[in-house]
PDB file of C-alpha atoms and ligand atoms in Angstrom:
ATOM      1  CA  UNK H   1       8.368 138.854  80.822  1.00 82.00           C
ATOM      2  CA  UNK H   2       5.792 136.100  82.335  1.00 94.00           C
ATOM      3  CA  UNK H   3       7.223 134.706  85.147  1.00 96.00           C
ATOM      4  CA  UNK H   4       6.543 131.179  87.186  1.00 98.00           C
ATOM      5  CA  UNK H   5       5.443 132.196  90.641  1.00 98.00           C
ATOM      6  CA  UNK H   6       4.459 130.214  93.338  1.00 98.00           C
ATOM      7  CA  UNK H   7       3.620 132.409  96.254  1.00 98.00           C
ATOM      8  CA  UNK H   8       1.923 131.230 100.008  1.00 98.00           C
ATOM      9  CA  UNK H   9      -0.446 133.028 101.348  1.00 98.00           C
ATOM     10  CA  UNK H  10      -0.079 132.285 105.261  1.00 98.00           C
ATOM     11  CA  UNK H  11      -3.535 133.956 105.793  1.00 98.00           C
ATOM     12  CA  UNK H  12      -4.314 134.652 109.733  1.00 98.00           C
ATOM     13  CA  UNK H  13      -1.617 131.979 110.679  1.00 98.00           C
ATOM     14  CA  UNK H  14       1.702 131.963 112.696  1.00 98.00           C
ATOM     15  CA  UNK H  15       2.842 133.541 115.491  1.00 98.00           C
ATOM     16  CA  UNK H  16       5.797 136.130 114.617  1.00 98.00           C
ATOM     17  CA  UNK H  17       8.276 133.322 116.289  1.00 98.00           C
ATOM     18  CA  UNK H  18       6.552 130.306 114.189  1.00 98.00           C
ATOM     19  CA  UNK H  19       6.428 132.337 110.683  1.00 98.00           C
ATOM     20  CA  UNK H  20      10.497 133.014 111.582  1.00 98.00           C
ATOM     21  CA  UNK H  21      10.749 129.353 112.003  1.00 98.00           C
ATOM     22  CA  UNK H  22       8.798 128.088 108.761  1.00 98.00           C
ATOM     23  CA  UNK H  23      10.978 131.412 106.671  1.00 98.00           C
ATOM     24  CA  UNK H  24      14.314 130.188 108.155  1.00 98.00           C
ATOM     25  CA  UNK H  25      12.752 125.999 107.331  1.00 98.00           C
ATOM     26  CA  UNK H  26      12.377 127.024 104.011  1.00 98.00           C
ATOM     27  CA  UNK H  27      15.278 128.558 102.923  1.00 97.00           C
ATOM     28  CA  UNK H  28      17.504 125.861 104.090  1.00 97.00           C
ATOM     29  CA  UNK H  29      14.931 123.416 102.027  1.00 97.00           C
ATOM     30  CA  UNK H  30      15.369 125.398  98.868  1.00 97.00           C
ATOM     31  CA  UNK H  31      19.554 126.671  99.534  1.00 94.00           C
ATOM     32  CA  UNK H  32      21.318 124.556  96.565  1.00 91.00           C
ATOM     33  CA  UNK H  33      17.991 123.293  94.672  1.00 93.00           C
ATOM     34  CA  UNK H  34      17.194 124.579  91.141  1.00 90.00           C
ATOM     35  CA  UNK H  35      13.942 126.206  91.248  1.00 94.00           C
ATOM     36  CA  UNK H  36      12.156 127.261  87.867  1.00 95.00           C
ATOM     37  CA  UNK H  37       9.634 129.782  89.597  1.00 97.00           C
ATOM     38  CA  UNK H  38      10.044 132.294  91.769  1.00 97.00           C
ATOM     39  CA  UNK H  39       8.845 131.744  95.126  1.00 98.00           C
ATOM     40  CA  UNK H  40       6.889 134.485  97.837  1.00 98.00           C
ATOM     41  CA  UNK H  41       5.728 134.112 101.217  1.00 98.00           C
ATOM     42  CA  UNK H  42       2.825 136.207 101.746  1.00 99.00           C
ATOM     43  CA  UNK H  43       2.875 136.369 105.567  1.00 98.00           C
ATOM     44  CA  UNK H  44       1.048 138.882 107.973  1.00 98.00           C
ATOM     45  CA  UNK H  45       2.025 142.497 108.404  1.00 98.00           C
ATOM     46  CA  UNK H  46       4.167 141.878 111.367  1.00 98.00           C
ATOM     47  CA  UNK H  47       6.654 139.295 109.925  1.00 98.00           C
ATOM     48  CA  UNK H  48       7.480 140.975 106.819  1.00 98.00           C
ATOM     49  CA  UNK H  49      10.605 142.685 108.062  1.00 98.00           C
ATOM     50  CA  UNK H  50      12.020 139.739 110.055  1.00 98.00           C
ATOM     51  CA  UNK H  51      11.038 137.190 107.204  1.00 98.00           C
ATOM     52  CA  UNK H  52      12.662 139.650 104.670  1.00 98.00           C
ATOM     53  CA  UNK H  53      15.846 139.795 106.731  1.00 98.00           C
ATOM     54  CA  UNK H  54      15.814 136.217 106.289  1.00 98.00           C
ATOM     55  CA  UNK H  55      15.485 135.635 102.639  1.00 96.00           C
ATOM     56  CA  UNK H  56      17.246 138.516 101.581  1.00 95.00           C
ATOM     57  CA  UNK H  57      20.114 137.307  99.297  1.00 91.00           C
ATOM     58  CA  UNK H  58      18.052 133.993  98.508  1.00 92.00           C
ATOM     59  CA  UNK H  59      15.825 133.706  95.823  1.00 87.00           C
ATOM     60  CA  UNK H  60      12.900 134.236  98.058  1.00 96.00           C
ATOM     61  CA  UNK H  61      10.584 137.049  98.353  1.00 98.00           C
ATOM     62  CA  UNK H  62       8.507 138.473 100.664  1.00 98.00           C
ATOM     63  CA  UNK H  63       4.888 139.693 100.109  1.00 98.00           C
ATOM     64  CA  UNK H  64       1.899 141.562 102.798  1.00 99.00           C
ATOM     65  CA  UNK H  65      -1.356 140.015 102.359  1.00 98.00           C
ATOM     66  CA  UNK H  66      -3.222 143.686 101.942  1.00 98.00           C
ATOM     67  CA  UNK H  67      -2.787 147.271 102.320  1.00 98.00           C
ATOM     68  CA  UNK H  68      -4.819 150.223 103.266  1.00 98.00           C
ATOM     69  CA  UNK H  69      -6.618 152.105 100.477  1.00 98.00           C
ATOM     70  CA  UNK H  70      -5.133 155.559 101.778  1.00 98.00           C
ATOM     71  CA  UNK H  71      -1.751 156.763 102.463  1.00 98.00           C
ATOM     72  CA  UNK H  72      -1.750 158.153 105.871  1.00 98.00           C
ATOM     73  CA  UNK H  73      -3.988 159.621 108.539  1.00 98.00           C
ATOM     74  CA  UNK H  74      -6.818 158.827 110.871  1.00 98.00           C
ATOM     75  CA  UNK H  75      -7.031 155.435 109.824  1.00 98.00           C
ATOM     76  CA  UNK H  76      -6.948 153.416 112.731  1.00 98.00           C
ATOM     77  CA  UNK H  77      -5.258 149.835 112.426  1.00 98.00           C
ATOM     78  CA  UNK H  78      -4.582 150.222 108.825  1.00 98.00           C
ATOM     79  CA  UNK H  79      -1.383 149.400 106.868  1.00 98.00           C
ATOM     80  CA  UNK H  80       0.054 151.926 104.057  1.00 98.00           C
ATOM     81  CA  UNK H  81       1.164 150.546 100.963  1.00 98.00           C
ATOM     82  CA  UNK H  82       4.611 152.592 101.482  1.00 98.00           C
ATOM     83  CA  UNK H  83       4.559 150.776 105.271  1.00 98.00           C
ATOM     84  CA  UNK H  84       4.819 147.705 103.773  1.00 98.00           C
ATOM     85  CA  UNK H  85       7.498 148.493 101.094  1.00 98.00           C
ATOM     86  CA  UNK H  86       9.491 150.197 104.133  1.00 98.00           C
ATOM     87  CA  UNK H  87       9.262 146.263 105.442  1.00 98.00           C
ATOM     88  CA  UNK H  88      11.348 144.906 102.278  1.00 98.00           C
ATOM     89  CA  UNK H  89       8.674 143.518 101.251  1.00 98.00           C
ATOM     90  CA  UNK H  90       7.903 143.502  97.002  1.00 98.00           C
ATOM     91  CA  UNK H  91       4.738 142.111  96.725  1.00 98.00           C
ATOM     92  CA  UNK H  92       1.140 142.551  98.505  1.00 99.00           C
ATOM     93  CA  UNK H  93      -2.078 140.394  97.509  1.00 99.00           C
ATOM     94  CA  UNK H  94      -5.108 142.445  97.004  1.00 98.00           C
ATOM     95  CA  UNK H  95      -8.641 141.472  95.920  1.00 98.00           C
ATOM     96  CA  UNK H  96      -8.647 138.149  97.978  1.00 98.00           C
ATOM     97  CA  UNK H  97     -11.933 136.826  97.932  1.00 98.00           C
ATOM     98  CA  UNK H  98     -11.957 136.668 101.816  1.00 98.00           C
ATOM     99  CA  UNK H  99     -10.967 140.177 102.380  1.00 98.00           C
ATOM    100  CA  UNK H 100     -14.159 141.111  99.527  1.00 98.00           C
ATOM    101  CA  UNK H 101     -16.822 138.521 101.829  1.00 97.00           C
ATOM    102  CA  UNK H 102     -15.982 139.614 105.108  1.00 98.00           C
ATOM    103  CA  UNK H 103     -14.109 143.017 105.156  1.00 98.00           C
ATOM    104  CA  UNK H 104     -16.533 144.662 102.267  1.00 98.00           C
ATOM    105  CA  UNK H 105     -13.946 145.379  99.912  1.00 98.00           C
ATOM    106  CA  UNK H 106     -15.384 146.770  96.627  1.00 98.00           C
ATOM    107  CA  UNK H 107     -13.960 146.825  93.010  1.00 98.00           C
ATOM    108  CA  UNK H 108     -13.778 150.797  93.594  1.00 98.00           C
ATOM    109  CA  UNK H 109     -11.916 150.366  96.741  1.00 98.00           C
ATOM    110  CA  UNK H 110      -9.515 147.444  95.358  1.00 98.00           C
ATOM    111  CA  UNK H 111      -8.877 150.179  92.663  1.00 98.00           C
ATOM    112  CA  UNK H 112      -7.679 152.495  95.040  1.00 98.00           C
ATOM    113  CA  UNK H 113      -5.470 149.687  96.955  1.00 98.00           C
ATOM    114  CA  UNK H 114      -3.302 149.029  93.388  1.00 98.00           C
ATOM    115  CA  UNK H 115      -2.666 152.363  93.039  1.00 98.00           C
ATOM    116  CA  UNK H 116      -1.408 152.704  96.410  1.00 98.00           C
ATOM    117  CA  UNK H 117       0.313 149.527  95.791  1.00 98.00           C
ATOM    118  CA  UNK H 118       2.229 150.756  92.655  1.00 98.00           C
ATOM    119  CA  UNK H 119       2.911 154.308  93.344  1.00 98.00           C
ATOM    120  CA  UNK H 120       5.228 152.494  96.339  1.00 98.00           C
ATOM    121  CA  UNK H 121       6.499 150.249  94.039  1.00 98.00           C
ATOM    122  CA  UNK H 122       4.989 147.382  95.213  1.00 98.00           C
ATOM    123  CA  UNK H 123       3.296 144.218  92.644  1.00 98.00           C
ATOM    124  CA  UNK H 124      -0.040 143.690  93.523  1.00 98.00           C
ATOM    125  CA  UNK H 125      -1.115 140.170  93.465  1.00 99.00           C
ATOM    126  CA  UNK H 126      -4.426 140.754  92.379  1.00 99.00           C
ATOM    127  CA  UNK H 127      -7.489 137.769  92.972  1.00 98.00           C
ATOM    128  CA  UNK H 128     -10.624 137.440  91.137  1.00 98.00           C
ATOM    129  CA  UNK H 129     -12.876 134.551  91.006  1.00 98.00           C
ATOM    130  CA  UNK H 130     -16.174 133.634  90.802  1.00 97.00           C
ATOM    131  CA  UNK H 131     -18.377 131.767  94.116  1.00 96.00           C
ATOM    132  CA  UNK H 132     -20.185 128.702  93.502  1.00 93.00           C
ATOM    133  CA  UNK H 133     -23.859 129.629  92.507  1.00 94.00           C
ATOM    134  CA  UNK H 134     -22.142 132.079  89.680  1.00 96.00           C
ATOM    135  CA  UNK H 135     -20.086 129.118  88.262  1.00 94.00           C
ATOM    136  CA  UNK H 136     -23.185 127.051  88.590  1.00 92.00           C
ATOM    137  CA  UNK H 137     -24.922 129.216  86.680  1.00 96.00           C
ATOM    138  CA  UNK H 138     -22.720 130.010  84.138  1.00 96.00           C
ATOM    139  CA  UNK H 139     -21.574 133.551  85.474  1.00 98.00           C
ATOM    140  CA  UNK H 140     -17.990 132.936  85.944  1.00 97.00           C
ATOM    141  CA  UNK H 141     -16.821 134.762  83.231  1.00 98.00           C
ATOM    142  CA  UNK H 142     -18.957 137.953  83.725  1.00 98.00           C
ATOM    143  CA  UNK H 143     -17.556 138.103  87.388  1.00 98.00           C
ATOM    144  CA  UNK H 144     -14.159 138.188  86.634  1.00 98.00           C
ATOM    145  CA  UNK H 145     -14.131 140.694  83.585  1.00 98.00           C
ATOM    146  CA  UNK H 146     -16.162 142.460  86.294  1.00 98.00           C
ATOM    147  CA  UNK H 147     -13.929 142.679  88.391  1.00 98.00           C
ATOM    148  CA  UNK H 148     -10.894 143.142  86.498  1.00 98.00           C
ATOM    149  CA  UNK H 149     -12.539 145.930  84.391  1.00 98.00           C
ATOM    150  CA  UNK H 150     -13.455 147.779  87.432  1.00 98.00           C
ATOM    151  CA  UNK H 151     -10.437 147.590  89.633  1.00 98.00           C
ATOM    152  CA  UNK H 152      -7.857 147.459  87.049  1.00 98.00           C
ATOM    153  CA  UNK H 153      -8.523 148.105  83.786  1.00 98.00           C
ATOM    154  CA  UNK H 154      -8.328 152.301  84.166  1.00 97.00           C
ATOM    155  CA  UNK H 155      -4.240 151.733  84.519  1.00 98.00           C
ATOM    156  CA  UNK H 156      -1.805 152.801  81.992  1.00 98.00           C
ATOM    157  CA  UNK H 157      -0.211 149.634  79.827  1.00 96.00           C
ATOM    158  CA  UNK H 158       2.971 149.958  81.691  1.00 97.00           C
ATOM    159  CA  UNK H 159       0.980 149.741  85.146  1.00 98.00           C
ATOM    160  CA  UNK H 160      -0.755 146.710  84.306  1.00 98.00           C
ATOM    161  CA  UNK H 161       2.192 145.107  83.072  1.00 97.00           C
ATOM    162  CA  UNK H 162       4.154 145.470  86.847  1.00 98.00           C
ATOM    163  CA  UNK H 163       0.557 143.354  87.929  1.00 98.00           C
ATOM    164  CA  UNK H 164       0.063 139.405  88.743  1.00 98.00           C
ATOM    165  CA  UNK H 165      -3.198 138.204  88.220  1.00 98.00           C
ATOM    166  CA  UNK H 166      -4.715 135.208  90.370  1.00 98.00           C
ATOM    167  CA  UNK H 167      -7.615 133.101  89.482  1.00 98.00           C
ATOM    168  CA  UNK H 168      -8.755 131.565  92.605  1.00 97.00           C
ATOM    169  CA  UNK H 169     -12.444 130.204  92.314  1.00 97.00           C
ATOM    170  CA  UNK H 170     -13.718 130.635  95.551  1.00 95.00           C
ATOM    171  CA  UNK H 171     -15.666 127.512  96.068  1.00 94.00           C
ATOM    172  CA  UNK H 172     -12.663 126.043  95.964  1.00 93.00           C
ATOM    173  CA  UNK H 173     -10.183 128.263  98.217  1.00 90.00           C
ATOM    174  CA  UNK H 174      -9.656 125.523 101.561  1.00 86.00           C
ATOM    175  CA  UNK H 175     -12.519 123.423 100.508  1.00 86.00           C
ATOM    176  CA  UNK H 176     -10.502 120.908  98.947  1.00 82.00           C
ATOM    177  CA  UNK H 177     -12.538 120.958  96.088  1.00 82.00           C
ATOM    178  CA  UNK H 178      -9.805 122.194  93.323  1.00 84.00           C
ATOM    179  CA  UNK H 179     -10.680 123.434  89.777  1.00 88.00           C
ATOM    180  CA  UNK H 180     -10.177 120.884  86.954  1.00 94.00           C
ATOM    181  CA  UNK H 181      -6.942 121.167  84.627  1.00 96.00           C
ATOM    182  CA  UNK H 182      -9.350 121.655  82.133  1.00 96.00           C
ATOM    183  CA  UNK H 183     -11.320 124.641  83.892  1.00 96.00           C
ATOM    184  CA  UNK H 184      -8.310 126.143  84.982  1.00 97.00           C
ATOM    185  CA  UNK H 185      -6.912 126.643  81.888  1.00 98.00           C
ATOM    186  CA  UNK H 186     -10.155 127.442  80.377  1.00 98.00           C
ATOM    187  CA  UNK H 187     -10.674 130.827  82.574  1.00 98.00           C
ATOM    188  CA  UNK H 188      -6.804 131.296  82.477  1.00 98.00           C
ATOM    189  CA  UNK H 189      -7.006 131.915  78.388  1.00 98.00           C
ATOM    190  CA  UNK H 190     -10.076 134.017  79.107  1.00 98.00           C
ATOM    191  CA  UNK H 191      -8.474 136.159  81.407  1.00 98.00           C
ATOM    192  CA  UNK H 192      -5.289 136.482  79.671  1.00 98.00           C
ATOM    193  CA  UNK H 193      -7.848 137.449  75.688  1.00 98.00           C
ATOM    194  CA  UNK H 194      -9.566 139.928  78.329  1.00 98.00           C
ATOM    195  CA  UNK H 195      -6.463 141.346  78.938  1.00 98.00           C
ATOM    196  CA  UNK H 196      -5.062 141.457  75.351  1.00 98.00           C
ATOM    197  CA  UNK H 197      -8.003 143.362  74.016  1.00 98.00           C
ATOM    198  CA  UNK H 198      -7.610 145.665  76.471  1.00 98.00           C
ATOM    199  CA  UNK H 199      -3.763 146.353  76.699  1.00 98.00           C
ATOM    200  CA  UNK H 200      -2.500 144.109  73.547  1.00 97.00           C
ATOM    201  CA  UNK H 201      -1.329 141.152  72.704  1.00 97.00           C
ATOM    202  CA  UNK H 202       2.221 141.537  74.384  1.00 97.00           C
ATOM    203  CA  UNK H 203       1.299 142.936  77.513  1.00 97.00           C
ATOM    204  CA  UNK H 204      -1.377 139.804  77.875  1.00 98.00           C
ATOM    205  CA  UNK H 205       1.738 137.342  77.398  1.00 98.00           C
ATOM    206  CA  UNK H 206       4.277 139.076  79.538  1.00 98.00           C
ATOM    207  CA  UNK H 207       1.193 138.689  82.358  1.00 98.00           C
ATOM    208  CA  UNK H 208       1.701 136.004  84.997  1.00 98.00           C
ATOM    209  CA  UNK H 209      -1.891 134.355  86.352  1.00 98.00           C
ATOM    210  CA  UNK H 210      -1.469 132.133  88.952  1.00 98.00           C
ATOM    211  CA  UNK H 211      -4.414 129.634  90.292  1.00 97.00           C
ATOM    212  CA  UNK H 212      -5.311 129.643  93.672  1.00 97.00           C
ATOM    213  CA  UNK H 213      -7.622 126.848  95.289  1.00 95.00           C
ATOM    214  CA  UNK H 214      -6.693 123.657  97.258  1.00 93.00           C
ATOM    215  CA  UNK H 215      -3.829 123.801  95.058  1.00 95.00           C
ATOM    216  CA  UNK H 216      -1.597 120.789  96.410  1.00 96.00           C
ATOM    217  CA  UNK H 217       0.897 118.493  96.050  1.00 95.00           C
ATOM    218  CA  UNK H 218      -0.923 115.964  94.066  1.00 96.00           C
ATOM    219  CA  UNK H 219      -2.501 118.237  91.776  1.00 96.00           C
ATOM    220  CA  UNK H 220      -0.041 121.358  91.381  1.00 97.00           C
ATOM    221  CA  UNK H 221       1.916 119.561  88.032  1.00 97.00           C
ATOM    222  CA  UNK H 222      -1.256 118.956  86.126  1.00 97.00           C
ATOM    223  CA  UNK H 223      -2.484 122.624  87.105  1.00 97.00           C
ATOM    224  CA  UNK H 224       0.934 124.050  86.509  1.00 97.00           C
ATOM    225  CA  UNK H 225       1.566 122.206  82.559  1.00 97.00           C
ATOM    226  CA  UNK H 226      -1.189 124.558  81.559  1.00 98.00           C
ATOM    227  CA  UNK H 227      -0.399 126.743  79.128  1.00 98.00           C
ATOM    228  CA  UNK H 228      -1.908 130.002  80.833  1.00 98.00           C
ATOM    229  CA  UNK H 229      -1.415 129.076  84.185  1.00 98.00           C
ATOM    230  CA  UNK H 230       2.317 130.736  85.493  1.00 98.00           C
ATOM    231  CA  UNK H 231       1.909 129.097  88.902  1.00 98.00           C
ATOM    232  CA  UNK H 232      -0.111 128.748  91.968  1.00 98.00           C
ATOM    233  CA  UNK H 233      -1.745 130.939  95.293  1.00 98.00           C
ATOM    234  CA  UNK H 234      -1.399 128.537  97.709  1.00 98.00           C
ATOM    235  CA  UNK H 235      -3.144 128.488 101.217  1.00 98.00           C
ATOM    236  CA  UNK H 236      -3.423 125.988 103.251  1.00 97.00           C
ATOM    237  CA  UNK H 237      -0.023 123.982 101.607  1.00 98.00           C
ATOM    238  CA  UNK H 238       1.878 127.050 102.550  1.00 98.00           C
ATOM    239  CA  UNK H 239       1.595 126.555 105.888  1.00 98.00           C
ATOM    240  CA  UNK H 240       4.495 123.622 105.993  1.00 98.00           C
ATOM    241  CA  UNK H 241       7.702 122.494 104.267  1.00 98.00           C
ATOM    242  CA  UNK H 242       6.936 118.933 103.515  1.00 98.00           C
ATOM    243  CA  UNK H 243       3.391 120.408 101.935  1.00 98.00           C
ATOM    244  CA  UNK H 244       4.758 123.428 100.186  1.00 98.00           C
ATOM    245  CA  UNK H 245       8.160 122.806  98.753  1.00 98.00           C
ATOM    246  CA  UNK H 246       6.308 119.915  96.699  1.00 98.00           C
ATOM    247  CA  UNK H 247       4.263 122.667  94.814  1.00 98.00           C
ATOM    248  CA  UNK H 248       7.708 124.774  94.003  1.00 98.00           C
ATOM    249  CA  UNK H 249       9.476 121.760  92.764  1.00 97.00           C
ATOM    250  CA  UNK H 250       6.293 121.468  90.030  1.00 97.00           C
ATOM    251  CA  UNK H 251       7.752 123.621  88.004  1.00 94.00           C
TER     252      UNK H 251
HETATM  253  P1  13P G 301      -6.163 127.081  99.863  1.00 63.64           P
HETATM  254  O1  13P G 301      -4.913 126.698  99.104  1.00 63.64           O
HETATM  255  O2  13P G 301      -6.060 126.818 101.328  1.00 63.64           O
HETATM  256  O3  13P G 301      -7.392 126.534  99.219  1.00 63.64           O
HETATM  257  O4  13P G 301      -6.271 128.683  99.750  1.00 63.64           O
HETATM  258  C1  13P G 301      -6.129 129.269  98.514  1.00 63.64           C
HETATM  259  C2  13P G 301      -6.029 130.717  98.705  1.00 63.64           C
HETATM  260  O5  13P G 301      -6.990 131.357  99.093  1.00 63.64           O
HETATM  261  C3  13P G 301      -4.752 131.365  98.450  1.00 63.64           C
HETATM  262  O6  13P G 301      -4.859 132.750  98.449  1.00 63.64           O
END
């Protein structure tokens, strides 16, 4: 079944003691209130146990923000996918633009990183997105089947159902520059007719794509009435209460 999500992704931010603090903040700001999404903090490898210990119970979940592309070995300062399950963690994002630019992570290698991801029974959270000169020149839609087709698209039915997509255009991921309703929802149907001629009609509405992309406050109801868009990848909002709990309540 699609589900609302709207997941933070704390990026390289917070201090073990200050990720505790905005976890614990959170909770208390959500204990009581009906939410109609489900909501993940996507924090850095070393608060996922702690900030798992504190949502357990809740309706909060915890997700890692990557994970290695092997399972174990000489692999010096990588993460396994089964390390992060061992956390409590549910969820890891993979594909985000900024690990592609500056870590060099390929379609082949994202491949390898969801099937790490599932085989430990973890849901990927998996980014695509186009930068600025291929939406200028009309390339947006290439890109993405790109790199959906290549990373993704060799998984059984019932593999890519356990998978959330996220859109997040990466001219405007902390830029401030957000998509348009209108072009949201626009690469949100493609991805989601992609997806249904590849793995049917079912499996393509039972898919949650979330947008990702200066994704705020002001703007997160308009994104969020979109027909194909199941929630938001937040950054920079994440990073407080007052900015973040705004985007939840949305939905
Ligand atoms: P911002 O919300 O800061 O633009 O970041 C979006 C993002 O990259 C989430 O993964």
């Amino acid at each position: 079944m699609r589900k609302n999500i709207v997941a933070g992704n704390w990026k390289l931010n917070k201090t073990l003691q200050e990720g505790v603090a905005l976890a614990k903040e959170l909770k208390t700001a959500l204990t009581g209130k009906n939410v109609n999404c489900d909501v993940i903090i996507c924090s850095p490898f070393i608060h996922l146990t702690a900030i798992h210990e504190i949502v357990e119970g809740s309706e909060m979940k915890v997700g890692a923000q990557n994970c290695a592309d092997k399972d174990s070995g000489a692999y010096t300062g990588e993460v396994s996918a089964a390390m992060v399950a061992s956390t409590g963690a549910q969820y890891v994002i993979l594909g985000h633009s900024e690990r592609r630019a500056y870590y060099g992570e390929t379609n082949a290698i994202l491949k390898e990183k969801v099937k790490r991801a599932l085989e430990n029974h973890l849901i990927p959270i998996f980014c695509i997105g186009e930068v600025l000169e291929e939406r200028e020149t009309g390339k947006q839609n290439k890109v993405v089947k790109t790199q959906i087709n290549e990373s993704l698209f060799d998984l059984s039915a019932e593999d890519f159902g356990k998978i959330v997509l996220a859109y997040e255009p990466v001219w405007a991921i902390g830029t401030g520059k957000t998509a348009t309703s209108a072009q949201a929802q626009e690469m949100h149907a493609f991805i989601r007719q992609i997806v249904a001629d590849k793995y049917g009609t079912k499996t393509a509405n039972d898919t949650s794509i979330l947008y990702g992309g200066s994704a705020n406050a002001g703007n997160a109801k308009e994104l969020f009435s979109n027909p194909d868009v199941d929630g938001g990848l937040i950054g920079g909002a994440s990073l407080k209460v007052d900015t973040f709990l705004p985007i939840i309540e949305a939905f």
